[in-house]
CSV table of C-alpha atoms and ligand atoms in Angstrom, one decimal:
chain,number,residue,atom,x,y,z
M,1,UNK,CA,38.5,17.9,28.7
M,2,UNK,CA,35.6,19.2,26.4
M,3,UNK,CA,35.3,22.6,27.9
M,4,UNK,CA,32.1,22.6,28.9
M,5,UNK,CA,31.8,25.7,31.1
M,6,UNK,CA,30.2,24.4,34.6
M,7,UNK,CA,29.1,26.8,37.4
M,8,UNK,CA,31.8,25.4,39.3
M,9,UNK,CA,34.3,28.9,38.8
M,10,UNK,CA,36.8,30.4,40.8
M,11,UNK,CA,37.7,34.1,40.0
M,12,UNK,CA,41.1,36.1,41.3
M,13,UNK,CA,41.0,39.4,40.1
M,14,UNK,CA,44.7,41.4,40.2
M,15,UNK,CA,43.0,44.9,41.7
M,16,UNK,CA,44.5,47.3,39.2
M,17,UNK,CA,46.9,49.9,41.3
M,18,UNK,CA,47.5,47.8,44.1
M,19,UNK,CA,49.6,43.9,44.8
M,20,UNK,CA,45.7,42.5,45.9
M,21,UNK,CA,44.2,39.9,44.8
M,22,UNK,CA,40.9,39.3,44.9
M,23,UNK,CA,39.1,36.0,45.2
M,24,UNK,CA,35.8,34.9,45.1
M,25,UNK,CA,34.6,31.4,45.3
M,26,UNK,CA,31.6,30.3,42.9
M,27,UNK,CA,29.7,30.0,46.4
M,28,UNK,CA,30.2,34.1,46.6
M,29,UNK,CA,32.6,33.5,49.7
M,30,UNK,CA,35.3,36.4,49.0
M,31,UNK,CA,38.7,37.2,50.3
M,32,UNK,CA,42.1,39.2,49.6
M,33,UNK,CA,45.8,38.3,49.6
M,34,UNK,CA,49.0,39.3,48.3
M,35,UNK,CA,49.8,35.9,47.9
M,36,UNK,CA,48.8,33.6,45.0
M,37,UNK,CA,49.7,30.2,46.9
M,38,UNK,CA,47.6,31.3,50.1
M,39,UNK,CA,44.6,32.5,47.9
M,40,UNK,CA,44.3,29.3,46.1
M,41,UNK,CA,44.8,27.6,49.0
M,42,UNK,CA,41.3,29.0,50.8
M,43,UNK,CA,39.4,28.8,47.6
M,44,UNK,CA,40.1,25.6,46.8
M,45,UNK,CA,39.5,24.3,50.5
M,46,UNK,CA,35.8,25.3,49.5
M,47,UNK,CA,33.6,25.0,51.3
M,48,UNK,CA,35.6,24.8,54.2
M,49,UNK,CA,36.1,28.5,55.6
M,50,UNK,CA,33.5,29.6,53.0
M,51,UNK,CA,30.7,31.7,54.8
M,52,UNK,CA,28.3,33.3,51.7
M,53,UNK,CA,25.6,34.8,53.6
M,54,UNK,CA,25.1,34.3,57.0
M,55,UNK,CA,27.9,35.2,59.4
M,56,UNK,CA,30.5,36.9,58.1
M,57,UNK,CA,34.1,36.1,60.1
M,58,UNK,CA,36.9,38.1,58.9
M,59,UNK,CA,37.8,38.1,55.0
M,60,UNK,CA,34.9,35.9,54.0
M,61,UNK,CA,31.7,38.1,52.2
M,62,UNK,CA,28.6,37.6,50.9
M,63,UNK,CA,27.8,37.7,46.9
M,64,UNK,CA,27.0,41.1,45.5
M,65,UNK,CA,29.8,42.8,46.1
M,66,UNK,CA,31.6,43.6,42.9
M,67,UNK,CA,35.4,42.3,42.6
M,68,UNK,CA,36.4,45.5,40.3
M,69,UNK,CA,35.4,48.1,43.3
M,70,UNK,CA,37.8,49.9,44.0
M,71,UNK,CA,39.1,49.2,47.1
M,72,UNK,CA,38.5,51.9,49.1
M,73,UNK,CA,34.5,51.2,48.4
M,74,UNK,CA,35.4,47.5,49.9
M,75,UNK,CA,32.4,46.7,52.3
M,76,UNK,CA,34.0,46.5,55.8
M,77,UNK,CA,35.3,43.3,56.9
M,78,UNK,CA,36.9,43.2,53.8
M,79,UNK,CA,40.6,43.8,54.4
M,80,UNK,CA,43.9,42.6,53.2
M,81,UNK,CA,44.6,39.5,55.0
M,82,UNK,CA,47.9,39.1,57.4
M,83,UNK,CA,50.9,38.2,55.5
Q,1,UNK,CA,56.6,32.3,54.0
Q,2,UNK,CA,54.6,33.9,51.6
Q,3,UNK,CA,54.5,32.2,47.9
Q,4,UNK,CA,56.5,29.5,48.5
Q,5,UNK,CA,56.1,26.1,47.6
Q,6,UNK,CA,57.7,22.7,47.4
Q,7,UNK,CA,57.5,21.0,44.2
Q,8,UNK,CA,58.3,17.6,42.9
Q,9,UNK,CA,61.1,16.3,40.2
Q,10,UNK,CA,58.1,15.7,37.6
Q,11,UNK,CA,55.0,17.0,36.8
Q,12,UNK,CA,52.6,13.8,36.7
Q,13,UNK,CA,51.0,12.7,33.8
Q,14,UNK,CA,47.4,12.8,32.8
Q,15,UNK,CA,46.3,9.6,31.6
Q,16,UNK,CA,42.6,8.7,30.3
Q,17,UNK,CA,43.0,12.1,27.9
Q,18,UNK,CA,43.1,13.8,24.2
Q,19,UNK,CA,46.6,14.9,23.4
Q,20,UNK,CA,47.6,16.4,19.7
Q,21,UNK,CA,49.8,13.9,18.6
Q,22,UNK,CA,50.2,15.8,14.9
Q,23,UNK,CA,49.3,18.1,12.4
Q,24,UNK,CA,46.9,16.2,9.9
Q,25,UNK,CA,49.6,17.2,7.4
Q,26,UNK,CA,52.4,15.5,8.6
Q,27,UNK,CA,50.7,11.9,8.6
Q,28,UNK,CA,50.3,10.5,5.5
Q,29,UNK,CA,52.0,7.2,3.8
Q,30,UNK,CA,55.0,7.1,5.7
Q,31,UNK,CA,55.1,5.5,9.5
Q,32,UNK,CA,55.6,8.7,11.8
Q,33,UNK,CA,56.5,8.2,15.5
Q,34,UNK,CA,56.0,9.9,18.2
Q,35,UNK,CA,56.1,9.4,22.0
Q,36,UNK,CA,53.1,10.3,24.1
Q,37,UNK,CA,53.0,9.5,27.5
Q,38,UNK,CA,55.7,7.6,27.4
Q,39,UNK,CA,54.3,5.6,24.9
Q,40,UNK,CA,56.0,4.8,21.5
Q,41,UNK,CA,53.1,4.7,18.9
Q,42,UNK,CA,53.2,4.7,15.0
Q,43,UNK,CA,50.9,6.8,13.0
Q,44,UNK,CA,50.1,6.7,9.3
Q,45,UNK,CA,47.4,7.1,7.1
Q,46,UNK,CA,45.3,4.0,5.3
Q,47,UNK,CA,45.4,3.8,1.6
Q,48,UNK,CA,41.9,2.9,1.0
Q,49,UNK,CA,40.2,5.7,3.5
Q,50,UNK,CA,43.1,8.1,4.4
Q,51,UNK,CA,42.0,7.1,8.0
Q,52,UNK,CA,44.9,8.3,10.7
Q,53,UNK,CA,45.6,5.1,12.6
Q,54,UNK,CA,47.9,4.8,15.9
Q,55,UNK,CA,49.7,1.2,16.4
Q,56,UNK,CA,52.0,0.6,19.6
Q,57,UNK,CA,55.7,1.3,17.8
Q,58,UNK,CA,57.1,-2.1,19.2
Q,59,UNK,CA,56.1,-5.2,17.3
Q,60,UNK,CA,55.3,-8.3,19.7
Q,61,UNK,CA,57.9,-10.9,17.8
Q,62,UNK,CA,61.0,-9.1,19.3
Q,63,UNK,CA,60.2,-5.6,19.9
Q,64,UNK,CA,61.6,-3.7,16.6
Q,65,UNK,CA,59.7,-0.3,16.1
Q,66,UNK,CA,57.3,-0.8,13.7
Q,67,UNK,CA,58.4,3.1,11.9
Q,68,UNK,CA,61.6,1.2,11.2
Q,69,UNK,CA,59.1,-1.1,9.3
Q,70,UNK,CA,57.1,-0.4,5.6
Q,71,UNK,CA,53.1,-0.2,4.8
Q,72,UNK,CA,51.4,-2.1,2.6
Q,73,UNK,CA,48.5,-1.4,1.7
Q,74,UNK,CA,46.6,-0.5,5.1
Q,75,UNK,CA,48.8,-3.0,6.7
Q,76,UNK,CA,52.2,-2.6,8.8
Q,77,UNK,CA,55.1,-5.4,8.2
Q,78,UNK,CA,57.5,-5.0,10.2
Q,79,UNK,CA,61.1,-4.3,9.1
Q,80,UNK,CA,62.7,-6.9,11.3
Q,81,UNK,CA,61.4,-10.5,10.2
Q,82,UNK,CA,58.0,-9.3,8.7
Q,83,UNK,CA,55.0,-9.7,10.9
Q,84,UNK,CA,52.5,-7.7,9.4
Q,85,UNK,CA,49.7,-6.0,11.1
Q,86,UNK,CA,46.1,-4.6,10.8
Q,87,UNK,CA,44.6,-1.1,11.4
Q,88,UNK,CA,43.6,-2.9,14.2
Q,89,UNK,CA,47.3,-4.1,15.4
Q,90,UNK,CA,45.7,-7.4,14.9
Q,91,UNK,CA,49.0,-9.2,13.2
Q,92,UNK,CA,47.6,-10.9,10.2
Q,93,UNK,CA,50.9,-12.8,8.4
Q,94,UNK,CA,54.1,-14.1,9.9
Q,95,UNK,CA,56.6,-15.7,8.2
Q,96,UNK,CA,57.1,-19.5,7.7
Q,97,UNK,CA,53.7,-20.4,8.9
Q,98,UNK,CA,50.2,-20.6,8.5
Q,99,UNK,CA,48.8,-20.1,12.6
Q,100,UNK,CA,49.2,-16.6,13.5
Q,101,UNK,CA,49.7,-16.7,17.6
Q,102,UNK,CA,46.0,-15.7,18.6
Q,103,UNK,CA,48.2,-13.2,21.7
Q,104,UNK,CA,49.8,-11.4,18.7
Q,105,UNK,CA,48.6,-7.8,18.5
Q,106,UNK,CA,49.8,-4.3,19.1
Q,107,UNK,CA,47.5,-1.7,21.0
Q,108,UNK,CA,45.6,0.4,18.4
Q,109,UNK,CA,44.6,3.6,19.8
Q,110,UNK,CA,41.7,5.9,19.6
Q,111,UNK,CA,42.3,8.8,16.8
Q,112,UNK,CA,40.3,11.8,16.3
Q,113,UNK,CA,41.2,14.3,13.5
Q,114,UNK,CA,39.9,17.4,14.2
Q,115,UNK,CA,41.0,21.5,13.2
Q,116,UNK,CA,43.7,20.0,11.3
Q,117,UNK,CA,44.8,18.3,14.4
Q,118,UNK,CA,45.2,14.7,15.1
Q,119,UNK,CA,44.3,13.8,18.6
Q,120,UNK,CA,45.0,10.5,20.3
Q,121,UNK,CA,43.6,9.1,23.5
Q,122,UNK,CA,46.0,7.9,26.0
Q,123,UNK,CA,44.6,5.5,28.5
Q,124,UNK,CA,41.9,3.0,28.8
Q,125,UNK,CA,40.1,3.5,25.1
Q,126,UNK,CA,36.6,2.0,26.8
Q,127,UNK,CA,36.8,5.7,27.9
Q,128,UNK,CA,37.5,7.9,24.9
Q,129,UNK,CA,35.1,9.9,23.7
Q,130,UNK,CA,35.8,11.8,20.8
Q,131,UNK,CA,33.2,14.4,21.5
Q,132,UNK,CA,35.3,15.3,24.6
Q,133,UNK,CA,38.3,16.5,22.3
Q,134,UNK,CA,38.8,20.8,23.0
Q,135,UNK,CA,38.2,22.7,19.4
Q,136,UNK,CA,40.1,25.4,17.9
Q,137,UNK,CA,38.0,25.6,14.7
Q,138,UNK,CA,40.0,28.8,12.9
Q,139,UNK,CA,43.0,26.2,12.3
Q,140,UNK,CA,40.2,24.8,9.5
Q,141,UNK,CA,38.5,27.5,8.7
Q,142,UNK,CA,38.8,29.6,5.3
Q,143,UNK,CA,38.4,32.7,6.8
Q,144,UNK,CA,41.3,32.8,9.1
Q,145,UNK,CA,44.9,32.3,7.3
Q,146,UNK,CA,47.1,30.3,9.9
Q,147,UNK,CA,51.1,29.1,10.1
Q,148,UNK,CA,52.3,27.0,12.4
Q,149,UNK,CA,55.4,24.4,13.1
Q,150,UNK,CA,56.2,21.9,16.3
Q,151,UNK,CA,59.9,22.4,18.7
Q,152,UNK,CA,60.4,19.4,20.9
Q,153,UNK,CA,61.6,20.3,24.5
Q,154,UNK,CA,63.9,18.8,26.7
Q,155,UNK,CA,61.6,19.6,30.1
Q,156,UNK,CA,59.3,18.3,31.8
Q,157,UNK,CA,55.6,19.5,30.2
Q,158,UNK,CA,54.9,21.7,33.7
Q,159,UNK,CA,57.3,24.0,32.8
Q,160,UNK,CA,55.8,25.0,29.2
Q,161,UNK,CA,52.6,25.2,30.8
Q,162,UNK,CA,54.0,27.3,33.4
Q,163,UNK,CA,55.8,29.3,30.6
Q,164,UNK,CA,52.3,29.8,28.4
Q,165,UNK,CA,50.1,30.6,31.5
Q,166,UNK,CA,52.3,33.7,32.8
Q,167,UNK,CA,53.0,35.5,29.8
Q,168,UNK,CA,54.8,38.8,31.5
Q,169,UNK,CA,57.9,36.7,30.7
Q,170,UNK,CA,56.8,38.6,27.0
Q,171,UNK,CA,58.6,41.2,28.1
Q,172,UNK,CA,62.0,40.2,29.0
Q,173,UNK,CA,62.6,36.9,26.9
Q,174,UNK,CA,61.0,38.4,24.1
Q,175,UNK,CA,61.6,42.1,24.5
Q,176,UNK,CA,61.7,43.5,21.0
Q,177,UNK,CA,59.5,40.6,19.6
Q,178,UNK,CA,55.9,39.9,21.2
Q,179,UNK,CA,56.8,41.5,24.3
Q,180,UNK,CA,56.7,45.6,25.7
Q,181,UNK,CA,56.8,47.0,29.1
Q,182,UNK,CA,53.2,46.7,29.5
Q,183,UNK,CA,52.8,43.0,29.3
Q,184,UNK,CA,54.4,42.6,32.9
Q,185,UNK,CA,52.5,45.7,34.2
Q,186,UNK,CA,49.3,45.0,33.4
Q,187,UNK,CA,47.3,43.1,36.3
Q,188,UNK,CA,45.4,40.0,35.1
Q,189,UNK,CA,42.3,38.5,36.0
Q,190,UNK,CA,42.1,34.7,36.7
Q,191,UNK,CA,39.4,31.8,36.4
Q,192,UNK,CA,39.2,28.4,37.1
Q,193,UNK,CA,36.1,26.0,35.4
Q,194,UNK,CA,36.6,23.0,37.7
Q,195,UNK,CA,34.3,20.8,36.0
Q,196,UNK,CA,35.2,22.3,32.4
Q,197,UNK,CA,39.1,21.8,33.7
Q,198,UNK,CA,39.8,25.2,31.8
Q,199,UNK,CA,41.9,27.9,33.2
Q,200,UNK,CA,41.4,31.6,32.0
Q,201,UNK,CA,44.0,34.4,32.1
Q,202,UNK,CA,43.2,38.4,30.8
Q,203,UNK,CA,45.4,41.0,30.6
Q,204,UNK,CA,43.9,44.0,29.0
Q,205,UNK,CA,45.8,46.7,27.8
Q,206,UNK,CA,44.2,49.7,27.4
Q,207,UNK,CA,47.1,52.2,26.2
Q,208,UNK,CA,50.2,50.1,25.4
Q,209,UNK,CA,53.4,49.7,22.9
Q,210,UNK,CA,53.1,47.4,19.7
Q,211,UNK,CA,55.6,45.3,19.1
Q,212,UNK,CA,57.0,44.5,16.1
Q,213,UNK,CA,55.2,41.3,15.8
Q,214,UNK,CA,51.8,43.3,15.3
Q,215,UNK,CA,53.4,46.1,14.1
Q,216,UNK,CA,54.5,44.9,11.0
Q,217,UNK,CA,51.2,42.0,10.5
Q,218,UNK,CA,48.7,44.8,11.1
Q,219,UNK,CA,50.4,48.2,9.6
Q,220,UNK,CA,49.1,49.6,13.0
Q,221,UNK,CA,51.5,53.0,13.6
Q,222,UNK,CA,51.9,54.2,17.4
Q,223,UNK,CA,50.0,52.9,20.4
Q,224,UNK,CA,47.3,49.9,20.8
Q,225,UNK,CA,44.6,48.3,22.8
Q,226,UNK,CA,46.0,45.1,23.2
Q,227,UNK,CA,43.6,42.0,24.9
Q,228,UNK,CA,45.6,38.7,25.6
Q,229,UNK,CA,42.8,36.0,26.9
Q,230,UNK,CA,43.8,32.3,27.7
Q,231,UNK,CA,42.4,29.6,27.8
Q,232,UNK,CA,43.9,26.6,29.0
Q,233,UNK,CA,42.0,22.8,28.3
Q,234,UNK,CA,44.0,21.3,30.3
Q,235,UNK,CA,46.4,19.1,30.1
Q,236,UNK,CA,47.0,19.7,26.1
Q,237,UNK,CA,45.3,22.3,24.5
Q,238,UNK,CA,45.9,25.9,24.9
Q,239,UNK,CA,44.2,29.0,23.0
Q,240,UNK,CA,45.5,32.7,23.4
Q,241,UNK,CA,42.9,35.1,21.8
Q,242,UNK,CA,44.8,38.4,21.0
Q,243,UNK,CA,43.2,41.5,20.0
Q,244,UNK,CA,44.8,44.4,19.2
Q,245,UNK,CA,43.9,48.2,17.5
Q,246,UNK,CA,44.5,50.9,17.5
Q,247,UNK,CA,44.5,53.0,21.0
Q,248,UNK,CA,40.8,53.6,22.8
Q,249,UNK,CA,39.3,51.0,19.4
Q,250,UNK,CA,36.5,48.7,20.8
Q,251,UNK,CA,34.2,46.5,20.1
Q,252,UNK,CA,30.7,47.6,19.1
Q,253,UNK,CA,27.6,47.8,21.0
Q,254,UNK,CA,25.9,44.4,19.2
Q,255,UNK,CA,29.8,42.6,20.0
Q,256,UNK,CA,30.8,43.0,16.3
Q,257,UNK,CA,34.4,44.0,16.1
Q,258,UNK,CA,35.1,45.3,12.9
Q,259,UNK,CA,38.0,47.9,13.2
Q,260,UNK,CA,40.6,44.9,15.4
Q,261,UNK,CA,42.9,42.6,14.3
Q,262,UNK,CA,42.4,39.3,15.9
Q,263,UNK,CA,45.2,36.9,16.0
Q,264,UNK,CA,44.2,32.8,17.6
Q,265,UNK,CA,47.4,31.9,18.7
Q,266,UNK,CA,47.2,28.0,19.4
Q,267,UNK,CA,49.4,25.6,21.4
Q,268,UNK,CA,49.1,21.9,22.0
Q,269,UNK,CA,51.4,21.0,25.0
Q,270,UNK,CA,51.9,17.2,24.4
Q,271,UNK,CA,53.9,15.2,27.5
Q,272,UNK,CA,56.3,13.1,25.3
Q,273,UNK,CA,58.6,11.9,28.2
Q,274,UNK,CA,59.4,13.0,32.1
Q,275,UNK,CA,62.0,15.2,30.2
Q,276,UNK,CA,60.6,15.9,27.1
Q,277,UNK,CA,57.4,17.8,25.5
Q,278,UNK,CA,55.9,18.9,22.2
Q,279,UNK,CA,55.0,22.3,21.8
Q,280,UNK,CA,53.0,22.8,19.1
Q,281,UNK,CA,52.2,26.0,17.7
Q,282,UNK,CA,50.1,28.0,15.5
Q,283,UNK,CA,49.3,31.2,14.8
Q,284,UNK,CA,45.8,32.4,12.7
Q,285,UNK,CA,44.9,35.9,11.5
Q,286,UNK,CA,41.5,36.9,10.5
Q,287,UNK,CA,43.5,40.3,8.5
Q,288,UNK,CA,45.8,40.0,5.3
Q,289,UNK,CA,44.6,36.4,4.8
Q,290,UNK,CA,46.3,36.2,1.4
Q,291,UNK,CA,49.5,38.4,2.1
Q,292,UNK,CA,52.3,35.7,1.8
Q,293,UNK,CA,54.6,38.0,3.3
Q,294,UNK,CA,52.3,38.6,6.5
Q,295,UNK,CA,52.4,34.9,6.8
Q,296,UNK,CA,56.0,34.2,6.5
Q,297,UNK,CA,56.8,37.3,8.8
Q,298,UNK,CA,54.5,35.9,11.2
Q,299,UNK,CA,55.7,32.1,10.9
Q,300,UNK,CA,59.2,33.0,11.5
Q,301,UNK,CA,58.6,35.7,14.1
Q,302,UNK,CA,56.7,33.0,16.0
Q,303,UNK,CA,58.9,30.1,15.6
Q,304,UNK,CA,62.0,32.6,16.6
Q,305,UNK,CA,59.9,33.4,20.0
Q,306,UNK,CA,59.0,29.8,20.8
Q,307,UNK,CA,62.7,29.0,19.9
Q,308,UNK,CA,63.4,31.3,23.1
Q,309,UNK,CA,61.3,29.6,24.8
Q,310,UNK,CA,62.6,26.5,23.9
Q,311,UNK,CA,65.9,27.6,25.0
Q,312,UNK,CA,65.2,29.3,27.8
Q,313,UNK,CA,63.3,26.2,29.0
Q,314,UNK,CA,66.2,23.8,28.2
Q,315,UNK,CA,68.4,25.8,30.5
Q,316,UNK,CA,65.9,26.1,33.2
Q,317,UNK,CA,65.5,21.8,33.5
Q,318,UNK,CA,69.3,21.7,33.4
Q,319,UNK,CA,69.2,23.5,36.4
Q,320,UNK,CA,66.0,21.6,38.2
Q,321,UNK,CA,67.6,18.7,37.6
Q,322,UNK,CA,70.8,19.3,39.6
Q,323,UNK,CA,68.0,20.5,43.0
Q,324,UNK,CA,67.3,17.8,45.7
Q,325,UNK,CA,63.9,16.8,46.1
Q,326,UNK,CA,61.5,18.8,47.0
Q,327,UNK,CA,63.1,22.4,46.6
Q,328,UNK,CA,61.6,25.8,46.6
Q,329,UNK,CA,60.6,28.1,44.8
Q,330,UNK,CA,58.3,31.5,45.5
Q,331,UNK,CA,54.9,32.8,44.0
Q,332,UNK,CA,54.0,36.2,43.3
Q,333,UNK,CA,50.4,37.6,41.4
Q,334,UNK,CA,51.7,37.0,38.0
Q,335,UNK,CA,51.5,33.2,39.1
Q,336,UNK,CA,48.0,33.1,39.6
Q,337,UNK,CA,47.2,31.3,36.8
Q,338,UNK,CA,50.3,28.7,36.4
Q,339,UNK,CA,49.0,27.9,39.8
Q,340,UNK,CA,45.8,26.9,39.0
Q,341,UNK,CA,46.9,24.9,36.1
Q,342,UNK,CA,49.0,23.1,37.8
Q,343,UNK,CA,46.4,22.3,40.5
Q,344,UNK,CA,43.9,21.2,37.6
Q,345,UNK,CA,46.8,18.7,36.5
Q,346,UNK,CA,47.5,17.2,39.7
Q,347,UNK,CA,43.4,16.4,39.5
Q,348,UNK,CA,43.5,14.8,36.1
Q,349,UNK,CA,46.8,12.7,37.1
Q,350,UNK,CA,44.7,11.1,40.1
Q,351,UNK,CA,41.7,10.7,38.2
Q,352,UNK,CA,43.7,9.4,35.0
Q,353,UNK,CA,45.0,6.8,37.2
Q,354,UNK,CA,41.6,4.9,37.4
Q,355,UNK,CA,40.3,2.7,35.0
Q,356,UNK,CA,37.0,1.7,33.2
Q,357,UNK,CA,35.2,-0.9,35.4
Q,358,UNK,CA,35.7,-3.8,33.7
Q,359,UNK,CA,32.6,-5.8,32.3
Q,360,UNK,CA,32.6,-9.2,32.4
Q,361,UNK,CA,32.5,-10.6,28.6
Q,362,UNK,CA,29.4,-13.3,27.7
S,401,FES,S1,60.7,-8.0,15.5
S,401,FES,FE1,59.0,-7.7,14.3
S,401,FES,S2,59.0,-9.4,13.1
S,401,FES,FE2,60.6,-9.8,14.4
S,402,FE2,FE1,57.3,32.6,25.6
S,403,ZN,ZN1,33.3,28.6,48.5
């Protein structure tokens, strides 16, 4: 592949201090997990689950929000998902 | 269950793609082969233009390998009863007669020499384009000082690309060498480039332990900053930009970064069969460029580390290969990234297996 950076770009940031990961889907859709498989599993299902803007169901935010907040400035409806 | 999957025997293959099939150095006069793919091919340089070219290492008469064969000239005979090909695998003499069979000719493949790589296109060639090949330009360039080798593996690729993607394994199969405490205990941020089909793992350590690999290299004394960014082009090509100095020692303002050591650590991960992979290696340094000792410290350091790997990955298909199909194994955060590789390769397996529509000839 020639590397050509595309806007196409998934992000999962570790959350320093904590076991949650942070994703967010280059359509600004968010969500957390302590569980890799799970995590890449809803990003990549894009856009399928993926709410940026608009209604916000459970796990799933809007762009803007910061992934290195710390997690105790989290918007609500941001919470660690059931394991 | 959380983090578990189910994997298959073998990682797939990604055809229509640029893998590094050797160092410019090690082609020259003499037939080299090497097995891509699955694919025997023959590589040696022309007399008349120094041109790397890649022939399909079975002649069409009965099948010898053409490396068991001699050059002359830019031409190929083949060591068996002597038909001689072309840089084009076009075979251009056999013996005993004057009509060459118009059906006899070898595949040629698409070359590109690049960073002191050679990169061949495996797949349909109506697709290569050489433009499309990943760079690592400090493997060429006079101001970085770089050693480097190749250790075949008996495994499947996956697992070196597993191996290079999650690199807390530093710190316990190469404790004492590359790897400290804080490797493993360092969280790491991930990012997939669909379209680019690059992966990017960072660790930052702010306050950790230098090992004895930059110890020694740098003449650092006590505790680092120590940044380990990847960046995977999949399937083959795989960059590790390391920065290290000296504790709370960052860039400047205007991005300059005058008071670190930067180290490009390269690796070409080249599928040779379903059970065995090249893992090439290289290590630059833009500090101590004329220090001979620096560099043969740093070549053997490395090549002892990948040697770990290379055992330690040995051991680990032994054991895969005596699991039924589809068994199990379980994820945890340090395998963000190996995930998403492996993801990207499953892609460019499916995709690899279509071909160039094929035009009609006039
Ligand atoms: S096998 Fe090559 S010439 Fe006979
Ligand atoms: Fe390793
Ligand atoms: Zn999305």
């Amino acid at each position: 592949m020639s590397g050509t950076p595309t806007a196409e770009v998934y992000r999962i940031d570790w959350l320093p201090g904590t076991d949650v990961l942070h994703g967010v889907c280059h359509c600004g859709a968010e969500r957390t997990a302590e569980d890799p498989v799970e995590l890449w599993q809803w990003m990549l299902a894009h856009p399928t689950g993926h709410h940026p803007g608009g209604h916000h169901p459970t796990g799933h935010l809007p762009a803007g929000h910061h992934p290195t907040d710390p997690p105790e400035h989290q918007p609500n409806g941001h919470r660690k998902e059931p394991r | 269950m959380t983090g578990v999957t189910t994997l298959a025997r073998m990682t797939a293959f990604a055809k229509n793609q640029w893998y590094v099939a050797a160092y410019g150095r090690e082609i020259g006069r003499e037939l080299l082969g090497r097995t891509i793919l699955n694919e025997p091919i023959a590589f040696y340089r022309t007399e008349s233009d120094d041109k790397v070219i890649a022939l399909a290492d079975r002649c069409v008469h009965r099948r010898y390998p053409l490396t068991a064969g001699r050059l002359d000239g830019d031409t190929v005979v083949c060591g068996y009863h002597g038909f001689t090909y072309d840089t084009g695998g076009t075979c251009v003499f056999v013996p005993g007669q004057k009509r060459v069979p118009r059906t006899a000719r070898v595949r040629s493949y698409p070359v590109v020499e690049r960073d002191s790589l050679v990169w061949v296109w495996i797949g349909d060639p109506a697709l290569a384009d050489p433009g499309a090949v990943p760079r690592a330009p400090w493997l060429a360039d006079p101001r970085w000082t770089t050693v480097g080798g190749m250790e075949p593996i008996d495994a499947d690729y996956g697992l070196l690309v597993d191996n290079l993607l999650d690199l807390s394994h530093e710190t316990y199969l190469h404790g004492g060498y590359i790897g400290t405490p804080e490797v493993a205990e360092t969280p790491i941020t991930t990012e997939v480039d669909e379209g680019a089909g690059v992966v990017r793992v960072s660790r930052h350590m702010d306050d950790a332990e230098c090992p004895p690999f930059y110890a020694r290299s740098t003449g650092i004394e006590g505790r680092i900053t120590r940044w380990q960014d990847i960046e995977y082009h999949a399937p083959c090509l795989y960059l590790l930009h390391s920065r290290i100095a000296p504790v709370g020692v960052l860039p400047e303002p205007d991005g300059s970064d005058p008071n670190a050591f930067h180290v490009e650590i390269t690796y070409a991960i080249t599928p040779s069969t379903d059970r065995h992979v090249y893992d090439f290696w290289a290590v630059s340094r833009d500090f101590a460029q004329d220090d001979e000792e620096v560099s043969t410290f740093l070549h053997d350091l490395n090549r002892t580390v990948v040697l770990q790997d290379v055992a330690a990955l040995n051991v680990l298909q032994k054991a895969l290969d005596t699991e039924r199909e589809g068994y199990q194994e379980l994820s945890i955060n340090i395998d963000t990234g190996g995930l998403a590789a492996r993801r990207i390769l499953a892609r460019l397996a499916t995709e690899g297996e279509k071909t160039a529509p094929v035009v009609a000839s006039p």
